[in-house]
Coordinates of C-alpha atoms in Angstrom, one line a residue:
M1 CA 31.0 51.9 17.6
V2 CA 30.9 54.9 15.1
S3 CA 33.1 57.9 14.9
V4 CA 32.4 61.7 13.8
V5 CA 34.8 63.9 12.3
F6 CA 34.6 67.5 11.6
T7 CA 36.9 68.8 8.9
G8 CA 37.6 72.4 9.4
C9 CA 34.7 75.5 8.9
K10 CA 33.2 74.0 5.9
D11 CA 29.0 74.0 5.7
D12 CA 29.5 70.6 5.4
D13 CA 30.2 67.8 7.4
T14 CA 31.4 64.3 7.0
W15 CA 29.9 61.4 9.0
E16 CA 32.8 58.6 8.3
Y17 CA 31.8 55.2 9.6
P18 CA 34.8 52.7 9.8
Y19 CA 33.0 49.5 8.7
L20 CA 28.8 49.0 7.9
F21 CA 26.4 48.2 10.2
R22 CA 25.4 44.3 11.2
P23 CA 22.5 42.6 10.3
I24 CA 19.6 43.6 12.7
N25 CA 16.2 41.4 13.1
F26 CA 18.2 38.8 11.9
T27 CA 15.5 35.8 12.4
A28 CA 14.7 32.2 11.9
E29 CA 11.3 30.9 10.5
L30 CA 10.7 26.9 10.8
N31 CA 8.3 24.6 8.4
K32 CA 9.5 21.8 9.8
T33 CA 13.1 21.1 8.7
Q34 CA 12.9 23.9 6.4
V35 CA 14.7 27.1 7.9
T36 CA 14.1 30.7 6.4
L37 CA 16.9 33.4 7.6
S38 CA 16.0 36.6 7.0
W39 CA 17.3 40.2 8.6
S40 CA 17.3 43.7 8.0
E41 CA 18.9 45.4 4.8
I42 CA 21.5 47.1 4.7
E43 CA 22.4 50.0 3.6
N44 CA 25.4 50.2 1.3
A45 CA 26.5 46.9 1.6
E46 CA 27.2 44.9 -1.3
S47 CA 26.4 41.3 -0.2
Y48 CA 25.9 39.4 2.7
T49 CA 28.1 36.6 4.1
L50 CA 26.2 34.0 6.1
Q51 CA 27.3 31.0 7.7
I52 CA 25.6 28.0 9.3
S53 CA 27.2 25.5 11.9
K54 CA 26.4 23.1 14.6
D55 CA 28.8 24.4 16.9
S56 CA 28.2 28.0 18.4
L57 CA 31.7 29.1 18.6
D58 CA 33.5 27.4 15.8
F59 CA 32.6 28.3 12.2
S60 CA 35.9 26.9 10.6
N61 CA 34.2 24.1 9.6
A62 CA 30.8 25.6 8.5
I63 CA 28.3 23.2 7.1
I64 CA 26.9 26.5 4.7
D65 CA 29.2 29.0 4.0
T66 CA 27.6 31.3 1.4
V67 CA 27.6 34.6 -0.3
I68 CA 24.2 36.3 -0.8
T69 CA 24.4 39.3 -3.2
N70 CA 20.8 39.2 -4.1
G71 CA 18.5 39.9 -1.2
H72 CA 18.9 39.7 2.3
Q73 CA 17.0 35.9 3.1
F74 CA 17.9 32.2 3.0
I75 CA 15.9 29.2 2.7
Q76 CA 17.5 25.7 3.4
E77 CA 16.3 22.5 4.1
M78 CA 17.9 21.2 7.5
E79 CA 18.7 17.8 8.9
G80 CA 16.3 17.3 12.1
K81 CA 16.5 17.2 15.4
I82 CA 19.7 19.7 15.5
T83 CA 20.3 22.5 17.0
F84 CA 22.1 25.3 14.6
H85 CA 24.1 28.5 15.0
A86 CA 23.6 30.9 12.0
R87 CA 25.6 34.2 11.7
V88 CA 25.6 37.1 9.3
R89 CA 27.5 39.8 8.3
A90 CA 27.2 42.8 5.5
N91 CA 30.2 43.2 3.1
S92 CA 31.6 46.7 1.4
T93 CA 33.3 46.9 -1.8
D94 CA 35.8 47.9 0.6
T95 CA 36.5 44.6 2.5
T96 CA 37.9 46.3 5.5
K97 CA 34.2 48.1 6.2
N98 CA 32.6 44.6 6.1
S99 CA 30.4 44.5 9.6
K100 CA 30.5 42.3 12.7
F101 CA 28.5 39.1 12.4
N102 CA 24.8 39.2 13.8
Q103 CA 24.0 35.5 15.8
I104 CA 21.5 33.6 16.4
S105 CA 20.4 29.7 17.2
F106 CA 17.6 27.4 16.1
K107 CA 16.6 24.1 16.4
T108 CA 15.1 21.8 14.0
P109 CA 12.1 19.3 14.9
A110 CA 12.2 15.8 14.3
E111 CA 11.0 14.4 11.3
N112 CA 10.7 11.1 9.7
L113 CA 9.7 11.1 6.0
F114 CA 8.7 7.3 6.1
E115 CA 6.4 8.4 9.1
G116 CA 2.6 7.7 8.1
Y117 CA 3.3 5.4 5.2
T118 CA 4.0 1.9 4.7
S119 CA 7.3 0.0 4.1
E120 CA 7.6 -3.2 4.4
M121 CA 8.5 -6.8 2.2
I122 CA 6.2 -7.0 -0.7
A123 CA 7.5 -9.9 -1.9
W124 CA 10.4 -13.1 -1.6
E125 CA 13.7 -10.6 -1.3
T126 CA 12.0 -7.6 -2.1
I127 CA 10.5 -4.4 -0.2
Q128 CA 8.4 -1.3 -0.9
L129 CA 9.4 2.0 0.6
N130 CA 7.0 5.2 0.8
W131 CA 7.3 8.4 2.0
T132 CA 5.9 12.1 1.9
A133 CA 5.5 11.9 -1.9
A134 CA 7.5 15.5 -3.7
A135 CA 9.9 15.8 -0.9
N136 CA 13.3 17.3 -1.3
V137 CA 15.6 13.9 -1.2
T138 CA 18.0 12.6 -3.4
D139 CA 19.1 9.5 -2.1
I140 CA 17.9 6.2 -0.4
K141 CA 20.7 4.4 2.1
I142 CA 20.2 0.6 3.0
T143 CA 22.5 -0.6 5.5
D144 CA 22.3 -4.2 6.5
L145 CA 23.0 -6.0 10.5
N146 CA 26.1 -6.3 9.4
N147 CA 26.7 -2.7 9.0
S148 CA 26.9 -2.7 5.2
A149 CA 25.3 -0.1 3.3
T150 CA 24.4 0.7 -0.5
V151 CA 23.1 4.0 -2.0
E152 CA 20.1 4.1 -4.3
H153 CA 20.2 7.2 -6.1
L154 CA 16.5 8.3 -6.2
T155 CA 15.3 9.6 -9.8
T156 CA 12.5 12.5 -10.7
E157 CA 9.3 10.0 -10.5
Q158 CA 10.4 8.0 -7.8
I159 CA 11.0 11.3 -5.8
A160 CA 7.1 12.6 -6.9
N161 CA 5.5 9.4 -6.3
G162 CA 7.2 9.1 -3.1
Q163 CA 8.1 5.2 -3.7
L164 CA 10.5 3.1 -4.5
T165 CA 10.6 -0.9 -4.6
I166 CA 14.1 -2.7 -4.1
S167 CA 14.6 -6.2 -5.0
N168 CA 17.6 -9.1 -4.0
L169 CA 17.5 -8.3 -0.7
P170 CA 18.7 -11.0 1.3
K171 CA 16.8 -11.7 4.4
S172 CA 17.8 -9.2 7.7
T173 CA 16.5 -6.5 9.3
Y174 CA 17.6 -3.6 7.0
T175 CA 17.6 0.2 8.4
I176 CA 16.4 2.4 5.6
E177 CA 17.8 6.3 5.8
I178 CA 16.2 8.4 3.0
L179 CA 18.6 11.1 2.3
R180 CA 18.7 14.8 0.9
N181 CA 22.6 14.9 0.1
D182 CA 24.1 14.2 3.3
I183 CA 21.2 14.9 5.4
V184 CA 19.1 12.4 7.0
R185 CA 15.5 13.1 6.6
G186 CA 14.1 9.8 7.8
T187 CA 14.9 6.3 9.1
V188 CA 12.6 2.8 8.9
N189 CA 13.6 -0.6 9.9
V190 CA 12.4 -3.2 7.2
L191 CA 12.5 -7.1 7.8
V192 CA 13.1 -9.1 5.0
E193 CA 12.2 -12.4 5.8
G194 CA 12.0 -16.0 4.4
D195 CA 13.5 -19.5 4.7
V196 CA 11.5 -21.6 2.2
F197 CA 9.8 -19.8 -0.5
V198 CA 6.8 -22.2 -2.0
P199 CA 5.9 -21.1 -5.6
I200 CA 1.9 -21.6 -7.0
G201 CA 1.5 -25.3 -7.6
G202 CA 4.0 -25.7 -4.9
D203 CA 3.5 -28.3 -1.8
L204 CA 2.7 -26.2 1.0
I205 CA 2.2 -30.1 3.4
A206 CA 6.2 -30.8 2.5
A207 CA 7.2 -27.5 3.3
I208 CA 5.7 -27.7 7.1
T209 CA 6.8 -31.0 7.6
N210 CA 10.4 -30.4 6.4
A211 CA 10.6 -26.9 8.1
S212 CA 13.5 -26.5 11.0
A213 CA 12.5 -24.8 14.3
G214 CA 12.2 -21.2 13.6
Q215 CA 11.7 -20.6 10.0
V216 CA 9.5 -18.5 7.9
I217 CA 7.7 -20.1 5.1
V218 CA 6.4 -17.5 2.3
L219 CA 4.1 -18.4 -0.4
E220 CA 3.6 -16.5 -3.4
K221 CA 1.3 -14.0 -3.7
G222 CA -2.6 -14.8 -5.1
G223 CA -1.9 -18.8 -5.0
V224 CA -4.0 -21.7 -3.8
F225 CA -2.3 -24.0 -1.5
G226 CA -4.0 -27.1 0.0
T227 CA -3.3 -28.7 3.5
G228 CA -4.2 -31.6 2.3
S229 CA -7.8 -34.0 3.5
N230 CA -5.9 -34.3 7.0
T231 CA -5.5 -31.8 10.1
I232 CA -1.7 -30.5 10.1
R233 CA -0.8 -30.9 13.4
F234 CA 2.3 -27.8 14.7
D235 CA 4.6 -28.7 17.3
K236 CA 7.1 -26.4 16.1
N237 CA 8.1 -22.3 15.9
I238 CA 6.9 -22.1 12.5
R239 CA 6.0 -18.4 10.5
I240 CA 3.8 -19.1 7.5
K241 CA 3.8 -15.7 5.4
G242 CA 2.0 -14.5 1.9
E243 CA 4.5 -12.5 0.5
S244 CA 2.3 -10.0 -0.6
P245 CA 0.5 -7.7 2.1
S246 CA -2.1 -6.6 -0.7
I247 CA -2.9 -9.4 -3.1
L248 CA -3.1 -12.6 0.0
S249 CA -1.7 -16.3 -0.6
I250 CA -5.1 -18.5 0.2
V251 CA -4.7 -22.1 1.8
A252 CA -8.0 -24.5 1.9
M253 CA -8.1 -28.0 3.0
T254 CA -8.4 -30.5 0.1
Q255 CA -11.0 -32.1 -1.4
G256 CA -11.7 -35.4 -0.5
T257 CA -12.2 -36.9 2.9
P258 CA -12.7 -33.8 4.9
S259 CA -16.2 -33.2 6.2
T260 CA -18.5 -30.4 7.7
T261 CA -16.4 -30.9 10.9
A262 CA -13.0 -31.0 9.7
S263 CA -10.4 -28.5 10.9
M264 CA -7.7 -27.0 9.1
I265 CA -5.0 -27.4 11.9
G266 CA -4.4 -28.6 15.4
F267 CA -1.6 -29.3 17.8
T268 CA 0.4 -32.5 18.6
E269 CA -0.4 -33.7 21.6
N270 CA 1.8 -33.0 24.7
S271 CA 4.0 -30.3 22.1
V272 CA 5.1 -27.6 24.2
F273 CA 6.5 -24.2 22.1
D274 CA 6.3 -20.7 22.0
K275 CA 5.2 -19.6 18.7
L276 CA 2.8 -20.0 15.8
S277 CA 2.1 -17.4 13.3
F278 CA 0.4 -16.5 10.0
E279 CA 0.4 -13.0 8.1
N280 CA -0.7 -12.3 4.6
I281 CA -3.1 -15.4 4.2
D282 CA -7.0 -15.6 3.3
F283 CA -8.0 -18.9 4.9
T284 CA -11.3 -20.5 3.6
G285 CA -13.3 -22.9 5.0
Y286 CA -14.1 -23.8 1.4
C287 CA -12.3 -27.0 0.0
D288 CA -9.8 -26.0 -2.8
N289 CA -11.6 -22.4 -2.5
L290 CA -14.7 -23.7 -4.4
N291 CA -18.0 -23.2 -2.7
T292 CA -19.3 -26.0 -4.6
N293 CA -16.6 -28.4 -2.4
T294 CA -17.3 -29.2 1.3
K295 CA -16.8 -26.1 3.7
I296 CA -15.0 -27.4 7.0
G297 CA -16.7 -27.0 10.3
Y298 CA -12.9 -25.5 12.0
F299 CA -10.0 -23.1 11.3
I300 CA -8.4 -24.8 14.6
N301 CA -10.5 -27.3 16.4
N302 CA -7.9 -29.6 18.9
N303 CA -8.6 -31.9 21.5
L304 CA -5.1 -33.1 22.4
K305 CA -3.4 -31.7 25.6
F306 CA -1.1 -28.7 24.4
T307 CA 1.0 -25.7 25.2
L308 CA 1.8 -22.8 23.0
S309 CA 2.9 -19.3 23.9
K310 CA 1.4 -17.4 21.4
L311 CA -1.1 -18.1 18.3
S312 CA -0.7 -14.9 15.8
L313 CA -2.6 -13.3 13.1
N314 CA -1.6 -10.8 10.9
N315 CA -3.1 -9.0 7.9
C316 CA -5.3 -12.4 7.3
V317 CA -8.8 -13.4 6.5
L318 CA -11.0 -16.0 7.9
R319 CA -14.0 -16.6 6.3
N320 CA -16.1 -19.2 5.7
F321 CA -16.2 -22.1 8.7
G322 CA -19.2 -23.9 9.5
N323 CA -18.5 -23.8 13.3
T324 CA -15.8 -22.1 14.2
P325 CA -12.2 -20.5 14.0
F326 CA -11.1 -21.0 17.3
R327 CA -11.9 -24.1 19.3
L328 CA -10.5 -26.3 21.7
Q329 CA -12.7 -29.0 23.2
G330 CA -12.4 -31.9 25.3
G331 CA -11.5 -30.3 28.3
K332 CA -7.7 -31.7 27.8
N333 CA -6.2 -28.6 29.8
Q334 CA -4.9 -27.0 26.4
V335 CA -3.3 -23.6 26.8
I336 CA -2.7 -21.0 24.4
D337 CA -1.2 -18.0 26.2
T338 CA -2.1 -15.7 23.9
L339 CA -3.8 -15.2 20.9
D340 CA -3.0 -12.3 19.1
V341 CA -5.1 -10.9 15.7
K342 CA -4.0 -8.1 14.1
K343 CA -5.6 -6.4 10.6
T344 CA -8.0 -9.3 10.3
T345 CA -10.9 -9.9 8.8
I346 CA -13.6 -12.3 10.2
S347 CA -16.8 -13.3 8.4
D348 CA -19.6 -15.9 7.6
I349 CA -18.8 -17.7 10.8
G350 CA -21.1 -20.8 12.6
F351 CA -23.9 -21.0 10.3
T352 CA -23.7 -25.0 10.7
S353 CA -23.6 -24.5 14.3
T354 CA -24.0 -22.3 16.9
Y355 CA -20.1 -21.7 18.5
A356 CA -18.4 -18.6 18.9
I357 CA -15.9 -17.0 16.5
V358 CA -13.5 -17.7 19.8
N359 CA -15.0 -21.4 21.9
I360 CA -13.0 -22.2 24.6
N361 CA -14.5 -25.1 26.9
T362 CA -14.2 -26.2 30.3
A363 CA -10.7 -26.7 31.3
D364 CA -8.6 -25.3 28.7
D365 CA -8.0 -21.9 28.7
V366 CA -6.4 -19.1 25.8
K367 CA -5.5 -16.9 28.7
N368 CA -4.8 -13.0 26.3
I369 CA -6.9 -12.3 23.4
F370 CA -6.6 -9.6 21.5
F371 CA -8.3 -8.3 18.8
E372 CA -6.9 -4.9 17.6
N373 CA -7.9 -3.6 13.8
C374 CA -10.1 -6.0 12.7
T375 CA -13.2 -6.5 10.9
F376 CA -16.1 -9.2 12.2
N377 CA -19.1 -10.0 9.9
N378 CA -22.1 -12.1 9.9
F379 CA -21.6 -14.6 12.6
K380 CA -24.3 -16.5 14.7
G381 CA -23.6 -16.7 17.8
S382 CA -21.4 -15.2 20.4
L383 CA -17.7 -13.5 19.6
I384 CA -16.3 -14.4 22.5
L385 CA -17.6 -18.0 24.9
R386 CA -16.3 -19.7 27.5
T387 CA -18.2 -22.6 28.1
A388 CA -19.1 -22.8 31.5
S389 CA -18.8 -25.1 34.5
S390 CA -20.4 -25.9 38.0
T391 CA -16.6 -24.4 39.5
V392 CA -16.0 -21.6 36.6
V393 CA -12.1 -22.2 37.4
S394 CA -10.8 -20.0 34.9
N395 CA -6.9 -19.0 34.3
L396 CA -8.5 -16.1 32.0
N397 CA -6.3 -13.1 32.5
R398 CA -6.9 -10.4 29.8
V399 CA -9.3 -9.8 26.8
S400 CA -9.0 -6.2 24.6
I401 CA -10.9 -5.5 21.6
I402 CA -9.7 -2.5 19.7
N403 CA -10.5 -0.5 16.4
C404 CA -12.5 -3.0 15.3
N405 CA -15.7 -3.4 13.6
I406 CA -18.1 -5.8 14.4
Y407 CA -21.5 -6.6 12.4
K408 CA -24.3 -9.1 12.0
G409 CA -23.1 -10.9 14.8
M410 CA -25.8 -12.9 17.4
Q411 CA -28.0 -14.6 14.4
D412 CA -28.8 -17.4 16.9
T413 CA -32.6 -17.6 17.0
N414 CA -32.9 -20.5 19.1
S415 CA -31.2 -19.7 22.9
A416 CA -30.1 -16.4 24.4
R417 CA -26.7 -15.3 23.3
Y418 CA -24.2 -12.8 24.4
L419 CA -21.9 -11.1 22.2
F420 CA -19.1 -11.6 25.0
D421 CA -20.1 -14.7 27.0
F422 CA -17.7 -15.5 30.1
N423 CA -20.4 -17.2 32.2
G424 CA -19.0 -17.0 35.4
A425 CA -15.4 -17.1 34.9
L426 CA -13.0 -14.1 36.0
I427 CA -10.9 -12.1 33.8
A428 CA -8.1 -11.5 35.8
S429 CA -6.7 -8.4 34.2
G430 CA -10.7 -7.2 32.7
V431 CA -11.7 -6.7 29.8
T432 CA -10.7 -3.7 27.4
I433 CA -13.2 -2.3 24.4
R434 CA -11.7 1.0 23.1
N435 CA -12.6 2.9 19.7
S436 CA -14.6 -0.1 18.2
I437 CA -18.2 0.0 16.4
F438 CA -20.8 -2.1 17.2
G439 CA -23.4 -2.4 14.2
L440 CA -26.4 -4.9 13.1
T441 CA -26.9 -7.8 15.8
G442 CA -29.5 -10.5 15.7
T443 CA -32.6 -9.8 17.3
T444 CA -33.7 -12.9 18.3
S445 CA -36.7 -12.9 21.2
K446 CA -34.7 -15.2 23.3
G447 CA -32.5 -12.4 24.0
A448 CA -29.2 -10.7 22.7
N449 CA -26.7 -9.0 25.0
G450 CA -23.5 -7.6 26.0
I451 CA -21.4 -9.1 28.4
R452 CA -21.4 -11.7 31.1
F453 CA -18.6 -12.6 33.4
A454 CA -17.7 -12.8 37.0
T455 CA -18.8 -10.3 39.1
N456 CA -15.1 -8.7 40.0
T457 CA -13.9 -8.9 36.4
P458 CA -12.6 -5.5 35.7
L459 CA -14.4 -3.8 32.1
T460 CA -13.2 -0.5 30.3
V461 CA -14.9 1.1 27.6
S462 CA -14.4 3.8 25.7
G463 CA -14.4 5.6 22.3
S464 CA -16.7 3.0 21.3
Y465 CA -20.3 3.6 19.4
Y466 CA -23.6 1.5 18.6
T467 CA -25.7 1.7 15.5
S468 CA -29.6 1.8 16.0
D469 CA -29.9 -1.7 14.9
Y470 CA -27.6 -2.8 17.4
V471 CA -29.4 -5.5 19.7
D472 CA -28.4 -5.3 23.5
D473 CA -30.2 -6.4 26.3
P474 CA -29.7 -7.2 29.6
I475 CA -30.9 -11.1 31.0
P476 CA -29.7 -10.9 34.2
V477 CA -28.2 -14.4 35.1
V478 CA -27.3 -15.1 39.0
P479 CA -24.2 -15.2 39.9
D480 CA -22.8 -13.5 36.8
V481 CA -22.6 -10.1 35.8
T482 CA -24.5 -9.7 33.0
T483 CA -23.7 -6.2 31.2
S484 CA -25.5 -4.5 28.4
L485 CA -22.4 -2.7 26.7
K486 CA -25.0 0.4 25.6
S487 CA -24.4 2.4 28.5
K488 CA -20.9 2.6 28.1
M489 CA -20.7 3.3 24.2
T490 CA -22.4 6.6 22.0
I491 CA -25.4 5.9 20.0
Y492 CA -25.2 6.7 16.3
T493 CA -28.8 7.1 15.6
G494 CA -28.5 5.9 12.2
T495 CA -28.5 1.8 11.4
S496 CA -25.2 0.2 9.7
N497 CA -26.7 1.0 6.1
S498 CA -26.5 4.7 7.4
L499 CA -23.1 4.4 8.5
W500 CA -21.3 2.2 6.7
T501 CA -20.8 2.3 2.9
D502 CA -22.1 -1.6 2.2
P503 CA -21.8 -3.6 5.1
T504 CA -24.2 -6.6 3.5
N505 CA -21.4 -7.1 1.1
G506 CA -18.6 -6.4 3.3
D507 CA -17.7 -2.8 2.3
F508 CA -17.1 -0.9 6.0
S509 CA -15.6 2.3 4.6
I510 CA -18.0 5.0 6.4
L511 CA -20.5 6.3 4.2
D512 CA -21.8 9.2 7.3
S513 CA -19.1 12.1 6.5
G514 CA -20.6 13.5 9.8
F515 CA -20.0 10.6 12.2
A516 CA -18.2 11.5 14.8
G517 CA -15.8 8.4 15.1
K518 CA -14.9 8.6 11.4
S519 CA -11.4 9.4 12.5
S520 CA -10.9 7.3 15.5
A521 CA -13.3 4.4 15.9
G522 CA -13.7 1.0 13.7
D523 CA -11.0 -1.0 11.9
P524 CA -8.7 1.7 10.6
R525 CA -7.9 0.1 7.0
W526 CA -11.7 1.6 6.2
R527 CA -11.1 5.0 6.8

């Protein structure tokens, strides 16, 4: 309210205001979680009082309570995903004439500075955290499962690089928070695991033999670990992990008695167990990792009855196996419920014979087959083959190929090959191929084809591409459905060498910057 007082009959009129006008045009502009509060300048104001609270009715414990003497704007990084209430008033030299408050509300979006960056275990009892470089942060808070917390104050260099390595962490799942003083700007959970550490030169066979079910064996990074001259057979839940995701631990059979038909691992007869998993490991078919030594036939070639719920590989390499990495043979009612392979490169497979990368015999089953973020490079036969039988009884349930590079497959010149060959088997829940790139294949006169399965198998193909040197010619085989995948994908008119930098030597980084699928298709590790 404004009062006007007339003082006698003088020539000049005096306008007296009991207090300053409150600031108008009070706005909040957000850039992620950084807020800029602005208002119009008030005539005769000496300063402005700004308060920010989480309670619209209570500013007695305001998280920000400041006086601004220079300008009429305030910039501050705030906590994410919170509704804040801000108010501002104009201050006079005579405090009795301070203005009333003008109040607004604003909500910050959710933020996580760890999002899009990898934070993980990189060595024994050691993790590496990565976040947005040069962010406005001060500390890292580490909390274990017992709710015991420690705080690491970040250095200027760590803040600039957006990276911190923390050692001497006992195995646990840790909740990591990145802070600006007491404001949380990101959260990530990091698993530190490991029950047995095998150093370079250590005995991997003994570690596997002596490990209890459920334990994790960690291999020192960069070492070559021998599995001996005989197949190692598993019958208990075991996890074997290289300590570094970037410097893989190498595992190979030991030169001696292994032949070209030897298998590195297998399963104990009549065993029933839940999980066998491998991570950060480079499995080579060459004994002792020497290409002058015997090249064995199989990573897995099992002919004994067993049941395994899940076999998984993550961030691994499978290379130089003469026959195949995965084979169930002999029709012994062997079952792997789920084969789950992620971030794995599989190369130079099958040139001693004509097996597929996954080779399932009649009366044996891998029910669910998942390949995601994988690269397949240079294999003679199919990617998946289920051997035919007269009755074609199958427990196959689902096959998924997601964000994969597939290059130089189906090179057998002596018979027709199918990239995915289920013969007459039904895959009950279907085959899904998504965001993958199909490159050079063999050009056998016998025929190279896309997929063969039972007539009522659902097939979904989306977001995928094929190069001009991908061969996929239908050869109808009754009663199976034989399908060329080309009609369900988008053609890239150039060759594999035009699309990828150097596929012949295993470099699948995108060469053609104009490729429509460069940000969505293929193995994302090459982007």
